[in-house]
PDB file of C-alpha atoms in Angstrom:
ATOM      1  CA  UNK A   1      84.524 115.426 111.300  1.00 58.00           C
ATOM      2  CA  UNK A   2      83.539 113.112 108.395  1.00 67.00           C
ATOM      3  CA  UNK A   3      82.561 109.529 108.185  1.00 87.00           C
ATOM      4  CA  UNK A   4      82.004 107.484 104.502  1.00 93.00           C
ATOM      5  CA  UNK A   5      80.932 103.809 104.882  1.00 95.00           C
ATOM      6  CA  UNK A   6      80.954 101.441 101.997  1.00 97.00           C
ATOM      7  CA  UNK A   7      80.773  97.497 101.905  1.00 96.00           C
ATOM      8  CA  UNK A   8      84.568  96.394 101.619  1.00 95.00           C
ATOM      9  CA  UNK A   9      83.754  93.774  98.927  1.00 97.00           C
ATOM     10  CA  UNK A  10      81.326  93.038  96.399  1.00 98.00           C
ATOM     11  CA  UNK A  11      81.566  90.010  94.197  1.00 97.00           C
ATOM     12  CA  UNK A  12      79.300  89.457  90.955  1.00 97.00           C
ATOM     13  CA  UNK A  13      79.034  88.005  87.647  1.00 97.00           C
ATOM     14  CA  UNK A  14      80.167  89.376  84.410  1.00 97.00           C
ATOM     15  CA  UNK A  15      77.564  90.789  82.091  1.00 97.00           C
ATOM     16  CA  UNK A  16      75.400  91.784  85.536  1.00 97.00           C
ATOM     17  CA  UNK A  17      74.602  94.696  87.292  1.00 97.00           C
ATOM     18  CA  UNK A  18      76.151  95.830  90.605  1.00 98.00           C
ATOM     19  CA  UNK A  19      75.395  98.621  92.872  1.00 98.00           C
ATOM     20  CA  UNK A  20      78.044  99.968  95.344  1.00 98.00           C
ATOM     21  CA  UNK A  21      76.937 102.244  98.248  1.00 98.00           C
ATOM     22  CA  UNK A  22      78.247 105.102 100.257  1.00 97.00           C
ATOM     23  CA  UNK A  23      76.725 106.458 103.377  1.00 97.00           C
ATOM     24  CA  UNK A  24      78.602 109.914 104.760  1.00 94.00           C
ATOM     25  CA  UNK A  25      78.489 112.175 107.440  1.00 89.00           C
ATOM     26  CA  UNK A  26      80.258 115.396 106.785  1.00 82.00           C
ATOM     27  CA  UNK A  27      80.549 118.791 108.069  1.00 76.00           C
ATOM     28  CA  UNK A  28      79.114 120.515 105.632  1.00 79.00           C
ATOM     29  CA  UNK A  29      78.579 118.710 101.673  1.00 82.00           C
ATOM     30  CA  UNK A  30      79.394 119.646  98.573  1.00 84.00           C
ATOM     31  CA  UNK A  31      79.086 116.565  96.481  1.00 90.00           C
ATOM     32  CA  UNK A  32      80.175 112.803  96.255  1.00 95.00           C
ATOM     33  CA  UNK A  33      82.573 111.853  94.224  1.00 95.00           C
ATOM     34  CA  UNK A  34      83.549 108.270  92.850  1.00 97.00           C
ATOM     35  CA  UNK A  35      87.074 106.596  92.287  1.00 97.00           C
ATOM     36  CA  UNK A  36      88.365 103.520  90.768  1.00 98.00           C
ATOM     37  CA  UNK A  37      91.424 101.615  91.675  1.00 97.00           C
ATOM     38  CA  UNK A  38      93.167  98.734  89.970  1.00 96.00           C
ATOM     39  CA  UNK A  39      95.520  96.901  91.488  1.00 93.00           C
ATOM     40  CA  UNK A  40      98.565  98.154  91.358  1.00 91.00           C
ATOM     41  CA  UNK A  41      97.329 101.663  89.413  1.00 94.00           C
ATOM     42  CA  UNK A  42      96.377 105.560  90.873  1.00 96.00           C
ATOM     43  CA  UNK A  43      92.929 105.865  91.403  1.00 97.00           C
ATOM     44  CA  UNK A  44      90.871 107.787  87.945  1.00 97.00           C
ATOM     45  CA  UNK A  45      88.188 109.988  88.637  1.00 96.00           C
ATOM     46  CA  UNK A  46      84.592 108.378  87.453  1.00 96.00           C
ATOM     47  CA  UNK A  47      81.835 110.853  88.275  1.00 95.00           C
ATOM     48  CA  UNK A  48      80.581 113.471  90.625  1.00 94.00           C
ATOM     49  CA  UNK A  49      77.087 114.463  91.923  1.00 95.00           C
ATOM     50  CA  UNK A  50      76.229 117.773  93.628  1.00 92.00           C
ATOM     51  CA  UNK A  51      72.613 117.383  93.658  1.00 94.00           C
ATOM     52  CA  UNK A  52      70.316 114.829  93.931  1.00 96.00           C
ATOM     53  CA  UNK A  53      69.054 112.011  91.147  1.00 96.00           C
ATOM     54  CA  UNK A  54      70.947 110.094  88.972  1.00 96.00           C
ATOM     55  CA  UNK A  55      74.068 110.972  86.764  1.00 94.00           C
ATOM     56  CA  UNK A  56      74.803 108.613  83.905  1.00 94.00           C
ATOM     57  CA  UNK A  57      78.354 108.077  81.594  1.00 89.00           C
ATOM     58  CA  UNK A  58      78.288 104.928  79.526  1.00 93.00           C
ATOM     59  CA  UNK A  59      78.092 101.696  81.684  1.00 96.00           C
ATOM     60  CA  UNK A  60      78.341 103.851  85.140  1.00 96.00           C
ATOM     61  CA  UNK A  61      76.069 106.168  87.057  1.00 97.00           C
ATOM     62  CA  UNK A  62      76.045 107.242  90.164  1.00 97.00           C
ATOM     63  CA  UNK A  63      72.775 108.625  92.261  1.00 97.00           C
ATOM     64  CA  UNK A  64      72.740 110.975  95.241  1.00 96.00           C
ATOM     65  CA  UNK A  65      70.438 111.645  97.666  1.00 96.00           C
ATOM     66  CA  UNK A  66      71.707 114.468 100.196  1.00 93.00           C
ATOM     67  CA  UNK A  67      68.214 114.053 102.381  1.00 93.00           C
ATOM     68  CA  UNK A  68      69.505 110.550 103.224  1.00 94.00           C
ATOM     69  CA  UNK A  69      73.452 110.971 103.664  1.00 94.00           C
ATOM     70  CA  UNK A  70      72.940 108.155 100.404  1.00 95.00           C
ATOM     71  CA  UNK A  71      74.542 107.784  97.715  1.00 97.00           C
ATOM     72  CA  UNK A  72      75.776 104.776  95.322  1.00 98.00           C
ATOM     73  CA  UNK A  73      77.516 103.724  92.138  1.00 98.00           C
ATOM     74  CA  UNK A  74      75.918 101.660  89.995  1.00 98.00           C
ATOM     75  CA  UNK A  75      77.508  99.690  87.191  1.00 98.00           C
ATOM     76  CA  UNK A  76      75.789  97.553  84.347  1.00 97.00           C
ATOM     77  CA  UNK A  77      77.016  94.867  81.518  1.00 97.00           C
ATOM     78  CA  UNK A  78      80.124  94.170  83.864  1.00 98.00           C
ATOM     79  CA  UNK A  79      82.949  93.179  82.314  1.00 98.00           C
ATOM     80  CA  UNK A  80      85.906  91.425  84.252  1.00 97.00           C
ATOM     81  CA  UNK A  81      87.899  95.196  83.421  1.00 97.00           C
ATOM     82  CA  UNK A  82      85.447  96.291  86.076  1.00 98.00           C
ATOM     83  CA  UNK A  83      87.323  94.159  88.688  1.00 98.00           C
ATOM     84  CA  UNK A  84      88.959  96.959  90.969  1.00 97.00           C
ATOM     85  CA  UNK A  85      88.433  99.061  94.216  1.00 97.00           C
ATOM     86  CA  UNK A  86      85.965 101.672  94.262  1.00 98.00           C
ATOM     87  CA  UNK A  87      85.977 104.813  96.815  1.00 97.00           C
ATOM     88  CA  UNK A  88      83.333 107.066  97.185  1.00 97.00           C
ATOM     89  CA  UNK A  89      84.868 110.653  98.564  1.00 95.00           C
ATOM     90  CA  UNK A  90      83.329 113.713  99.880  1.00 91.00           C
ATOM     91  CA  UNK A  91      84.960 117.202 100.700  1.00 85.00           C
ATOM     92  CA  UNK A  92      85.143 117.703 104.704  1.00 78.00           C
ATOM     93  CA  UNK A  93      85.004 121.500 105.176  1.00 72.00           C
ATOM     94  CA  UNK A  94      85.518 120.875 109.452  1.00 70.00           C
ATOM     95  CA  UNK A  95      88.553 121.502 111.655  1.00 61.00           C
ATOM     96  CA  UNK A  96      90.669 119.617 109.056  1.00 65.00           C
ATOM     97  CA  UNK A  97      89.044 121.171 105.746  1.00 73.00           C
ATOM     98  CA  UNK A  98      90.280 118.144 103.787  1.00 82.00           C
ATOM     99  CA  UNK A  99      89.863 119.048  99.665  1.00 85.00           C
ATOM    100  CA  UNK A 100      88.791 114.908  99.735  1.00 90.00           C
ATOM    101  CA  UNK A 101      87.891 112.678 102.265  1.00 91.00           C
ATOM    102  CA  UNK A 102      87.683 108.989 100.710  1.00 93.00           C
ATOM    103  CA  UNK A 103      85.732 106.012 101.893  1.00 94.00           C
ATOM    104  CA  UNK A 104      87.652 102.784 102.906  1.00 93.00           C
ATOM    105  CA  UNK A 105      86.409 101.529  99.450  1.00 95.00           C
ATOM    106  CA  UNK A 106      84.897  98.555  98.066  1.00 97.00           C
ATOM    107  CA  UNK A 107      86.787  95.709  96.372  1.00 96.00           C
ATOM    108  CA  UNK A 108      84.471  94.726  93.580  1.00 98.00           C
ATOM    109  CA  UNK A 109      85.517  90.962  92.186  1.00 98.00           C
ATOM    110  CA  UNK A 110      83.744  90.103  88.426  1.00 98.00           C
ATOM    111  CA  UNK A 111      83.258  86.781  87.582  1.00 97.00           C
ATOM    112  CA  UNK A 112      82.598  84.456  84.800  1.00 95.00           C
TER     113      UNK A 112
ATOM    114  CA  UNK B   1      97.675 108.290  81.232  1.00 88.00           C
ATOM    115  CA  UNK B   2      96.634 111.198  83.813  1.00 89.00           C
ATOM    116  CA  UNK B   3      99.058 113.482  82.616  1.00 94.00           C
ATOM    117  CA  UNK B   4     100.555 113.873  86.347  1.00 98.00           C
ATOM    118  CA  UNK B   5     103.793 112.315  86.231  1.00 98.00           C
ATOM    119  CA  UNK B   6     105.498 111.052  89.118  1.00 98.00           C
ATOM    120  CA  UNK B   7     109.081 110.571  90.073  1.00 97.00           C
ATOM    121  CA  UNK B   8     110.536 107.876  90.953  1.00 98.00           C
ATOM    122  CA  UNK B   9     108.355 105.133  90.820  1.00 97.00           C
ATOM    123  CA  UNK B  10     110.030 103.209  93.733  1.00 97.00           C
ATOM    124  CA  UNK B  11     112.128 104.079  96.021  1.00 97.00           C
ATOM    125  CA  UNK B  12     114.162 101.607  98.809  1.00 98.00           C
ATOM    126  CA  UNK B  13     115.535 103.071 101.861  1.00 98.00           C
ATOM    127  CA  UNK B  14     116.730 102.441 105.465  1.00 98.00           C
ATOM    128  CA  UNK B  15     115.455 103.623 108.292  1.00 98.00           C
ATOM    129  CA  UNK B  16     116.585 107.241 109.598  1.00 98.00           C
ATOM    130  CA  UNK B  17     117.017 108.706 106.168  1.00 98.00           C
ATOM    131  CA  UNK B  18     115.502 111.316 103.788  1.00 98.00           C
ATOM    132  CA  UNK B  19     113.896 111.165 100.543  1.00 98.00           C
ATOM    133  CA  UNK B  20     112.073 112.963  98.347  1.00 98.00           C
ATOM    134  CA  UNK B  21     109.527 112.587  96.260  1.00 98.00           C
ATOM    135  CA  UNK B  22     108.536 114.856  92.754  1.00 98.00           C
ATOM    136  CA  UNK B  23     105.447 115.290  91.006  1.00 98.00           C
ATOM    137  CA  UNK B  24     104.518 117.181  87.901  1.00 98.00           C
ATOM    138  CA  UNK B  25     100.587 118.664  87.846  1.00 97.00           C
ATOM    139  CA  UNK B  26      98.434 118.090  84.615  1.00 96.00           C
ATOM    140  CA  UNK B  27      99.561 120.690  82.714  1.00 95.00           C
ATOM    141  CA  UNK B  28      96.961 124.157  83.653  1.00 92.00           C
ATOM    142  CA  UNK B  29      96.470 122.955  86.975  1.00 94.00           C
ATOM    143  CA  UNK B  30      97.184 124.668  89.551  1.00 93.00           C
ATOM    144  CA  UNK B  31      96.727 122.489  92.815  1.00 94.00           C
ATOM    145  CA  UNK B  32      98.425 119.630  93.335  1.00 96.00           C
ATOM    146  CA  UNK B  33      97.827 117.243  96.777  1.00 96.00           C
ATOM    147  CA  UNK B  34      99.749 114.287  98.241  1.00 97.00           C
ATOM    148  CA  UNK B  35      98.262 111.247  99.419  1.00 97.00           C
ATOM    149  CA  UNK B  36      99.513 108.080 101.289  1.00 97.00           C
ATOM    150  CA  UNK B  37      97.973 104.849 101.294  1.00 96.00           C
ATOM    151  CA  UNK B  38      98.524 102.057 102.963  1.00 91.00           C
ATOM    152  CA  UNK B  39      96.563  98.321 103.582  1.00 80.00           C
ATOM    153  CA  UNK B  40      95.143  99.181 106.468  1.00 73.00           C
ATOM    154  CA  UNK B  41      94.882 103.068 106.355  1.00 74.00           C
ATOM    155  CA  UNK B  42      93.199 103.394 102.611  1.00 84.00           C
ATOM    156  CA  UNK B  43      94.173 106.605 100.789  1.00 92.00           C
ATOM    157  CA  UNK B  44      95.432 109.305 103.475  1.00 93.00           C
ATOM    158  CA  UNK B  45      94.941 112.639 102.531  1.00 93.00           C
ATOM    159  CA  UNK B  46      98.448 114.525 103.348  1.00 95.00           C
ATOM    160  CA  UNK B  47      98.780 118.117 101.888  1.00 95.00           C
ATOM    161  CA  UNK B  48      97.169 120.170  99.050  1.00 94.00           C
ATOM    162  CA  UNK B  49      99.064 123.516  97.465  1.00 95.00           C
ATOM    163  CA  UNK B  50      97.460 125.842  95.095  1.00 93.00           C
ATOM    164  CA  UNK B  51      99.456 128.052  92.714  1.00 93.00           C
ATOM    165  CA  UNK B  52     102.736 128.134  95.088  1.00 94.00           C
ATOM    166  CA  UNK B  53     100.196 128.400  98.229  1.00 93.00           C
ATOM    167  CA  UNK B  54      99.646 125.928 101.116  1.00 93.00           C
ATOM    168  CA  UNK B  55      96.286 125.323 100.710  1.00 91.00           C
ATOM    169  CA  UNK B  56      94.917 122.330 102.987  1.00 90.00           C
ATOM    170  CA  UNK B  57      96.864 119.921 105.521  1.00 91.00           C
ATOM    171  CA  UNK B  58      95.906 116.748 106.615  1.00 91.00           C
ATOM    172  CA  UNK B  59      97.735 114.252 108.940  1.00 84.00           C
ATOM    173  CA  UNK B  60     100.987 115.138 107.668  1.00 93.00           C
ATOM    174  CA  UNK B  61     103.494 113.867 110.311  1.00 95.00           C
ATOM    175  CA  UNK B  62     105.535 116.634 111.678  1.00 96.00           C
ATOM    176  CA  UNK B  63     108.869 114.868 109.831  1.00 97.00           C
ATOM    177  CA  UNK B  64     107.358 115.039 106.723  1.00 97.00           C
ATOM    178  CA  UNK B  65     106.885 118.443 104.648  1.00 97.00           C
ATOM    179  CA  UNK B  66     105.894 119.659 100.890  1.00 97.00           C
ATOM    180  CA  UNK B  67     106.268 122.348  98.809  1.00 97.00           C
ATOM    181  CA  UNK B  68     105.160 124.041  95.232  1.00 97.00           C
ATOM    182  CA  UNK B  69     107.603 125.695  92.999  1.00 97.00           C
ATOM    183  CA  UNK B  70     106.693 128.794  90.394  1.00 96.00           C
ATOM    184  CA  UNK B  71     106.650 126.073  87.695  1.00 95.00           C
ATOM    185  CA  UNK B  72     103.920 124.186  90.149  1.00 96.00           C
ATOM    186  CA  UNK B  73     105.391 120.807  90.293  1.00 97.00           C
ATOM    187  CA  UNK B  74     105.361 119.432  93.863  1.00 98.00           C
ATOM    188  CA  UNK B  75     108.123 118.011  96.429  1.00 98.00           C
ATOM    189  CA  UNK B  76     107.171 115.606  99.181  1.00 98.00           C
ATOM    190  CA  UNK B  77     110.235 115.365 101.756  1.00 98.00           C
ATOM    191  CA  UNK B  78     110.186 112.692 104.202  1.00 98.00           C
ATOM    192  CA  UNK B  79     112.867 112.682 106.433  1.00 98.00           C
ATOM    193  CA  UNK B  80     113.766 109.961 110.102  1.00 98.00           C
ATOM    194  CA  UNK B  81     112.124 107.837 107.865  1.00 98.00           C
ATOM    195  CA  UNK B  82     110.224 104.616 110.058  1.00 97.00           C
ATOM    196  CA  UNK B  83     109.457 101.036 108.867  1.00 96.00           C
ATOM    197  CA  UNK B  84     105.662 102.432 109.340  1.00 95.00           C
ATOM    198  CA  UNK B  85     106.069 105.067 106.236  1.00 96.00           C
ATOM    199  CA  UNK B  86     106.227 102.438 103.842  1.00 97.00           C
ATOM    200  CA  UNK B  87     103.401 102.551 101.437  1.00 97.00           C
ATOM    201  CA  UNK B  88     102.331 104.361  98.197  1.00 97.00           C
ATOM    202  CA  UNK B  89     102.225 107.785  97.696  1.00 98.00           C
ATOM    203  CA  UNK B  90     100.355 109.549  95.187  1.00 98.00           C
ATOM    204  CA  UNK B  91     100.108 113.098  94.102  1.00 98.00           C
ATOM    205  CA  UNK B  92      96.972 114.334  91.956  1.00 97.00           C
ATOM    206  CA  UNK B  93      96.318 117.895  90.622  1.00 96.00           C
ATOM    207  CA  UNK B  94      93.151 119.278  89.753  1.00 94.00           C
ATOM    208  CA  UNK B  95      92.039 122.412  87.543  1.00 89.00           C
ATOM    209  CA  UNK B  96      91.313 124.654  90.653  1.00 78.00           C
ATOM    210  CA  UNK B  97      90.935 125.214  94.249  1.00 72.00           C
ATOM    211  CA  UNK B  98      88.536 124.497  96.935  1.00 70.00           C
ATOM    212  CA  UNK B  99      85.866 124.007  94.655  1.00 70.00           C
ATOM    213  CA  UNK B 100      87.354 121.750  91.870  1.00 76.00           C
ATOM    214  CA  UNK B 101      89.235 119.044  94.326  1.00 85.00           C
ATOM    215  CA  UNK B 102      85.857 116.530  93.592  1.00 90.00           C
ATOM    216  CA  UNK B 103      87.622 115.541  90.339  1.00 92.00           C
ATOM    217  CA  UNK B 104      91.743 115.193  90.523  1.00 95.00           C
ATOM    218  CA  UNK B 105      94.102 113.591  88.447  1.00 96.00           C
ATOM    219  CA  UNK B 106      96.390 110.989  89.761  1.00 97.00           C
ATOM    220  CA  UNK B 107      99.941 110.407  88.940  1.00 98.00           C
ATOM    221  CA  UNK B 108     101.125 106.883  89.066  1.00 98.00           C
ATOM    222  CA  UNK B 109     102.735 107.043  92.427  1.00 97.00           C
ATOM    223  CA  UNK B 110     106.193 106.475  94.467  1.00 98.00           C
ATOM    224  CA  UNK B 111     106.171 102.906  96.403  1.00 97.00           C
ATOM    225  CA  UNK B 112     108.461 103.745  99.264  1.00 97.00           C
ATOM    226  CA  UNK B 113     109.938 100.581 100.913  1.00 97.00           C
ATOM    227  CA  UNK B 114     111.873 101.473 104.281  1.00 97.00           C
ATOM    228  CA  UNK B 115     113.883  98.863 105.371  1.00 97.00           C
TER     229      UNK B 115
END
């Protein structure tokens, strides 16, 4: 089976930085992925790490540590665009071999 | 824009009755996968096909059922519809198989509203 915990709400000020984590337990792992969600819209594909360290794209990265089950999304200079859900999502390749198992997700709130 | 395309975009129904849903992949992709999500059950996996091919099943109730045609876009049927299937449901394609499904494309989604 698979587990992902993340905090179901994170609230912080624009221009900040804020770091949303993922904890997972998974039958077997081959790489954390990261969604966003705005109200209202399908969830877009931000970034993917298969090994461990730190993967960077503009404003986001995201850092993996498979020793720890650990991994997070960090995002700097928030704007209030930032302001939607994020899901961190693993492949489960148990009884169920689910292509993408995602996290409950975390509602992040930017504000002035 | 995704580039998976989605038909309709909502959809109001009674209880007992069948619908179904459409979705066309990025275009090269060859898996597509259906999704529900609800408030309090986040996003569901349901099904995944690859070029024509069941690929994956999640908790896909026994009344609902999905295929892929030879031009790979996707059908969701849901049929004895309940008050509980009402939510969103999205379909996403990715490039690949098993080991491209980290990074899929969503389509804008169907709100079903069952009534």
């Amino acid at each position: 089976g698979q587990s992902l915990e993340q905090p179901s709400e994170v609230t912080a000020v624009e221009g900040a930085i804020v770091q949303i984590n993922c904890t997972y337990q998974t039958s077997g792992f081959y790489g954390l992925s990261w969604y966003q969600q705005h109200d209202g819209g399908a969830p877009t594909f931000l970034s993917y790490n298969a090994l461990d360290g730190l993967e960077e794209t503009g404003r986001f990265s995201s850092f993996l540590s498979r020793s720890d089950s650990y991994g997070y999304l960090l995002l700097q200079e928030l704007q209030m665009k930032d302001s939607a859900s994020y899901f961190c999502a693993v492949r489960d390749l148990g009884a169920g071999n689910t292509p993408l198992v995602f996290g409950k997700g975390t509602r992040l709130s930017v504000i002035a | 824009d995704s580039g998976v395309t989605q038909t309709p975009k909502h959809l109001i129904t009674a209880t007992g009755q069948r619908v179904t849903l459409r979705c066309s992949p990025r275009s090269g992709d060859l898996s597509v996968y259906w999704y529900q999500q609800s408030l309090d059950q986040g996003l569901q996996f349901l099904i995944q096909y690859y070029n024509g091919e069941e690929r994956a099943k999640g908790n896909i109730l026994e009344r609902f059922s999905a295929q892929q045609f030879p031009d790979l876009h996707s059908e969701l049927n849901l049929s004895s519809l309940e008050l509980g299937d009402s939510a969103l449901y999205f379909c996403a394609s990715s490039v690949g198989g098993d080991g491209y499904s980290y990074e899929q494309y969503f389509g804008p989604g169907t709100r079903l509203t069952v009534t």
